[in-house]
Amino acid sequence: MSGHKFIGRKAELQTLENMYHSSGFQMVVIYGRRRIGKSTLIKEFIKDKRAVYYTATKTGISKNIELWGKQALETLAPEMNQLTFKNADDLLIFLWKKSEAERCIVVIDELPYLAEADKSILSVLQKMIDNQWINGQMFLILCGSSISFMENEVLSEKSPVFGRRTAQIRLEPFQYREAAEFVPSYSYEEKAICFGITGGTAKYLSMLDDSKSLDENIVQLFLQKQDIYMRKRVIC
């Protein structure tokens, strides 16, 4: 089934919605292994909301600030699109001013990449939260796929932002009932097989197409790639 609707994650969405409709600063930490559906959850939550969504990249801090700044301006002040930010402090102050009186969601996806580019970024965020954002309507989401980083550097007591979060969500693979919703036209047995071969991983479930047979899906999504890999191994 191509073009899946958003499936599951009702409890997580409700948590985010409840916080969104509460007044004052909010900070949510969302983490879990890759392909588990973190970005999809966040994008579902922020749709139709005033939000700056930035995915950090494995580039230097200057490039990240440039790209993040462009995203912020495009969303919050398109008339100022010629503006550039010299550093993280300038960009974060701009975001603060845009969230002083009106709820604004700021998402930093793949936070570990940003922290790798600038090891002081969490301290900068902590200073901004304590001195400015705490009195406004900022809704900050920190997201990452490195579980060790998120637990040790963001959630632990040694983290500069420790104690600032108002919620944390560790996203887990789908259980059978939700996984089955990705292939509604399949039989119970076929749904169980799909759950087994994907391990409930959102990315793999979303690639299944129940307008095709289960065998076709398995060959197309799994065996062909494995066959190509094995051929390369033989050639090498």
Short mmCIF file of C-alpha atoms in Angstrom, two decimals:
data_model
loop_
_atom_site.label_atom_id
_atom_site.label_comp_id
_atom_site.label_asym_id
_atom_site.label_seq_id
_atom_site.Cartn_x
_atom_site.Cartn_y
_atom_site.Cartn_z
CA MET A 1 0.00 0.00 0.00
CA SER A 2 1.76 3.12 -1.17
CA GLY A 3 1.22 6.53 0.41
CA HIS A 4 0.41 5.31 3.90
CA LYS A 5 -1.65 7.50 6.16
CA PHE A 6 -0.17 8.27 9.57
CA ILE A 7 -0.50 5.16 11.71
CA GLY A 8 -0.33 4.64 15.47
CA ARG A 9 1.65 6.69 18.01
CA LYS A 10 -1.60 7.94 19.55
CA ALA A 11 -0.23 8.19 23.09
CA GLU A 12 2.87 10.07 21.92
CA LEU A 13 0.81 12.48 19.81
CA GLN A 14 -1.56 13.12 22.70
CA THR A 15 1.35 13.89 25.01
CA LEU A 16 2.71 16.42 22.52
CA GLU A 17 -0.71 18.00 21.92
CA ASN A 18 -1.36 18.36 25.66
CA MET A 19 1.96 20.12 26.12
CA TYR A 20 1.39 22.31 23.08
CA HIS A 21 -1.86 23.59 24.53
CA SER A 22 -0.28 24.27 27.93
CA SER A 23 1.13 27.75 28.34
CA GLY A 24 4.77 28.56 28.82
CA PHE A 25 8.06 27.03 27.75
CA GLN A 26 8.07 23.33 26.88
CA MET A 27 10.97 21.06 25.99
CA VAL A 28 10.55 17.51 24.73
CA VAL A 29 13.32 15.01 24.08
CA ILE A 30 12.42 12.39 21.45
CA TYR A 31 14.83 9.59 20.68
CA GLY A 32 15.06 6.04 19.37
CA ARG A 33 17.00 4.06 16.81
CA ARG A 34 16.99 4.92 13.13
CA ARG A 35 13.96 4.25 10.92
CA ILE A 36 11.71 3.91 13.95
CA GLY A 37 9.49 6.85 12.93
CA LYS A 38 10.70 9.80 15.02
CA SER A 39 10.69 12.34 12.19
CA THR A 40 7.33 11.09 10.93
CA LEU A 41 5.83 11.51 14.40
CA ILE A 42 7.19 15.04 14.74
CA LYS A 43 6.03 16.09 11.27
CA GLU A 44 2.56 14.76 11.99
CA PHE A 45 2.47 16.76 15.22
CA ILE A 46 3.67 20.05 13.74
CA LYS A 47 1.56 20.03 10.60
CA ASP A 48 -0.70 23.10 10.51
CA LYS A 49 1.30 24.59 13.41
CA ARG A 50 3.82 27.43 13.53
CA ALA A 51 7.04 25.44 13.50
CA VAL A 52 10.68 25.58 12.44
CA TYR A 53 11.91 22.08 11.65
CA TYR A 54 15.66 21.73 11.16
CA THR A 55 17.60 18.53 10.57
CA ALA A 56 21.26 18.96 11.48
CA THR A 57 23.89 17.75 9.04
CA LYS A 58 27.41 16.41 9.27
CA THR A 59 28.92 19.75 8.32
CA GLY A 60 30.61 22.46 10.32
CA ILE A 61 28.65 24.65 12.70
CA SER A 62 28.72 27.61 10.28
CA LYS A 63 26.94 25.61 7.58
CA ASN A 64 24.41 24.29 10.08
CA ILE A 65 23.65 27.80 11.33
CA GLU A 66 23.30 29.01 7.74
CA LEU A 67 20.83 26.25 6.82
CA TRP A 68 18.94 26.45 10.10
CA GLY A 69 18.75 30.23 9.81
CA LYS A 70 17.30 30.03 6.29
CA GLN A 71 14.67 27.59 7.54
CA ALA A 72 13.78 29.88 10.45
CA LEU A 73 13.47 32.95 8.23
CA GLU A 74 11.44 31.13 5.60
CA THR A 75 8.95 30.05 8.25
CA LEU A 76 8.81 33.01 10.61
CA ALA A 77 9.96 36.06 8.65
CA PRO A 78 10.07 35.48 4.87
CA GLU A 79 10.29 39.24 4.33
CA MET A 80 13.73 39.11 6.01
CA ASN A 81 15.14 36.34 3.84
CA GLN A 82 18.32 38.31 3.12
CA LEU A 83 19.26 38.26 6.80
CA THR A 84 22.09 35.99 7.93
CA PHE A 85 23.05 34.88 11.43
CA LYS A 86 26.67 35.09 12.54
CA ASN A 87 26.42 32.40 15.20
CA ALA A 88 24.07 30.18 17.20
CA ASP A 89 23.43 32.89 19.79
CA ASP A 90 22.07 35.30 17.19
CA LEU A 91 19.81 32.66 15.68
CA LEU A 92 18.48 31.50 19.06
CA ILE A 93 17.75 35.09 20.09
CA PHE A 94 15.79 35.55 16.85
CA LEU A 95 13.79 32.39 17.65
CA TRP A 96 13.16 33.68 21.16
CA LYS A 97 11.79 36.98 19.92
CA LYS A 98 9.46 35.10 17.57
CA SER A 99 8.15 32.98 20.45
CA GLU A 100 7.86 35.57 23.23
CA ALA A 101 4.12 36.01 22.89
CA GLU A 102 3.02 33.33 20.41
CA ARG A 103 3.56 29.58 20.55
CA CYS A 104 6.37 28.51 18.24
CA ILE A 105 7.72 24.99 17.81
CA VAL A 106 11.44 24.64 17.17
CA VAL A 107 12.63 21.16 16.21
CA ILE A 108 16.29 20.19 16.14
CA ASP A 109 16.38 16.77 14.49
CA GLU A 110 19.61 14.73 14.52
CA LEU A 111 20.83 16.80 17.46
CA PRO A 112 24.01 14.66 17.82
CA TYR A 113 25.26 16.02 14.46
CA LEU A 114 24.83 19.59 15.69
CA ALA A 115 26.60 18.79 18.96
CA GLU A 116 29.42 17.14 17.01
CA ALA A 117 29.82 20.33 14.97
CA ASP A 118 29.78 22.52 18.07
CA LYS A 119 30.35 20.86 21.44
CA SER A 120 29.11 23.98 23.25
CA ILE A 121 25.65 23.95 21.64
CA LEU A 122 23.93 22.31 24.63
CA SER A 123 25.41 24.91 26.96
CA VAL A 124 24.25 27.65 24.60
CA LEU A 125 20.75 26.16 24.63
CA GLN A 126 20.80 25.95 28.43
CA LYS A 127 21.73 29.62 28.72
CA MET A 128 19.00 30.61 26.28
CA ILE A 129 16.38 28.50 28.06
CA ASP A 130 17.24 29.89 31.50
CA ASN A 131 17.57 33.54 30.49
CA GLN A 132 15.00 34.03 27.72
CA TRP A 133 12.91 31.09 26.55
CA ILE A 134 11.63 30.15 30.00
CA ASN A 135 9.43 33.26 29.99
CA GLY A 136 8.00 32.84 26.49
CA GLN A 137 5.99 30.37 24.41
CA MET A 138 8.84 28.33 22.93
CA PHE A 139 8.10 24.62 22.33
CA LEU A 140 11.51 23.00 21.84
CA ILE A 141 11.90 19.46 20.49
CA LEU A 142 15.33 17.82 20.63
CA CYS A 143 15.48 14.63 18.58
CA GLY A 144 18.23 12.11 17.91
CA SER A 145 18.91 8.59 16.69
CA SER A 146 21.99 7.99 18.83
CA ILE A 147 20.46 6.51 21.96
CA SER A 148 23.73 6.68 23.88
CA PHE A 149 24.17 10.38 23.07
CA MET A 150 20.60 11.31 23.92
CA GLU A 151 20.69 9.43 27.21
CA ASN A 152 24.21 10.42 28.27
CA GLU A 153 24.52 13.94 26.90
CA VAL A 154 20.95 15.25 26.94
CA LEU A 155 19.00 13.36 29.61
CA SER A 156 21.68 12.60 32.21
CA GLU A 157 22.45 14.78 35.22
CA LYS A 158 25.75 15.89 33.67
CA SER A 159 23.96 17.46 30.70
CA PRO A 160 23.77 21.28 30.55
CA VAL A 161 20.05 20.97 29.73
CA PHE A 162 19.29 18.51 32.52
CA GLY A 163 16.13 19.47 34.39
CA ARG A 164 14.83 21.67 31.59
CA ARG A 165 12.79 19.04 29.76
CA THR A 166 9.09 18.74 30.45
CA ALA A 167 8.76 15.35 28.72
CA GLN A 168 10.81 12.65 27.04
CA ILE A 169 9.70 10.04 24.54
CA ARG A 170 11.73 7.00 23.61
CA LEU A 171 10.12 5.69 20.46
CA GLU A 172 9.93 1.91 20.15
CA PRO A 173 9.06 -0.39 17.21
CA PHE A 174 5.39 -0.90 16.42
CA GLN A 175 3.54 -3.77 18.08
CA TYR A 176 1.65 -6.26 15.89
CA ARG A 177 -1.74 -4.48 15.90
CA GLU A 178 -0.31 -1.19 14.63
CA ALA A 179 2.06 -2.90 12.21
CA ALA A 180 -0.90 -4.73 10.68
CA GLU A 181 -2.50 -1.39 9.77
CA PHE A 182 0.20 -0.86 7.14
CA VAL A 183 -1.12 -3.84 5.12
CA PRO A 184 -4.88 -3.87 5.80
CA SER A 185 -5.81 -6.08 2.84
CA TYR A 186 -3.51 -8.94 3.88
CA SER A 187 -4.65 -12.01 5.78
CA TYR A 188 -3.84 -12.38 9.49
CA GLU A 189 -1.06 -14.80 8.61
CA GLU A 190 0.45 -12.43 6.06
CA LYS A 191 0.26 -9.53 8.52
CA ALA A 192 2.09 -11.62 11.09
CA ILE A 193 4.82 -12.40 8.55
CA CYS A 194 5.16 -8.69 7.71
CA PHE A 195 5.52 -7.89 11.38
CA GLY A 196 8.14 -10.60 11.74
CA ILE A 197 10.31 -9.62 8.78
CA THR A 198 10.24 -5.89 9.61
CA GLY A 199 10.52 -6.19 13.38
CA GLY A 200 7.87 -3.48 13.66
CA THR A 201 10.25 -0.89 12.18
CA ALA A 202 8.24 1.99 10.75
CA LYS A 203 10.44 2.62 7.70
CA TYR A 204 10.28 -0.98 6.50
CA LEU A 205 6.55 -1.27 7.18
CA SER A 206 5.90 1.88 5.14
CA MET A 207 7.68 0.33 2.16
CA LEU A 208 5.25 -2.61 2.00
CA ASP A 209 2.60 -2.43 -0.72
CA ASP A 210 -0.43 -4.61 0.01
CA SER A 211 -1.67 -4.21 -3.57
CA LYS A 212 1.11 -6.69 -4.37
CA SER A 213 1.48 -10.21 -3.04
CA LEU A 214 3.52 -10.83 0.07
CA ASP A 215 6.06 -12.77 -1.98
CA GLU A 216 6.47 -9.83 -4.37
CA ASN A 217 7.09 -7.48 -1.46
CA ILE A 218 9.68 -9.76 0.09
CA VAL A 219 11.53 -10.18 -3.21
CA GLN A 220 11.40 -6.49 -4.09
CA LEU A 221 12.29 -5.05 -0.68
CA PHE A 222 14.62 -7.63 0.79
CA LEU A 223 15.87 -10.40 -1.50
CA GLN A 224 16.84 -8.23 -4.48
CA LYS A 225 19.05 -5.99 -2.36
CA GLN A 226 20.58 -8.98 -0.64
CA ASP A 227 21.17 -10.66 -4.02
CA ILE A 228 22.93 -7.56 -5.36
CA TYR A 229 25.07 -7.44 -2.22
CA MET A 230 26.01 -11.12 -2.55
CA ARG A 231 26.89 -10.68 -6.23
CA LYS A 232 29.24 -7.83 -5.33
CA ARG A 233 30.85 -10.03 -2.70
CA VAL A 234 31.40 -12.79 -5.26
CA ILE A 235 32.80 -10.39 -7.87
CA CYS A 236 35.17 -8.86 -5.32
#
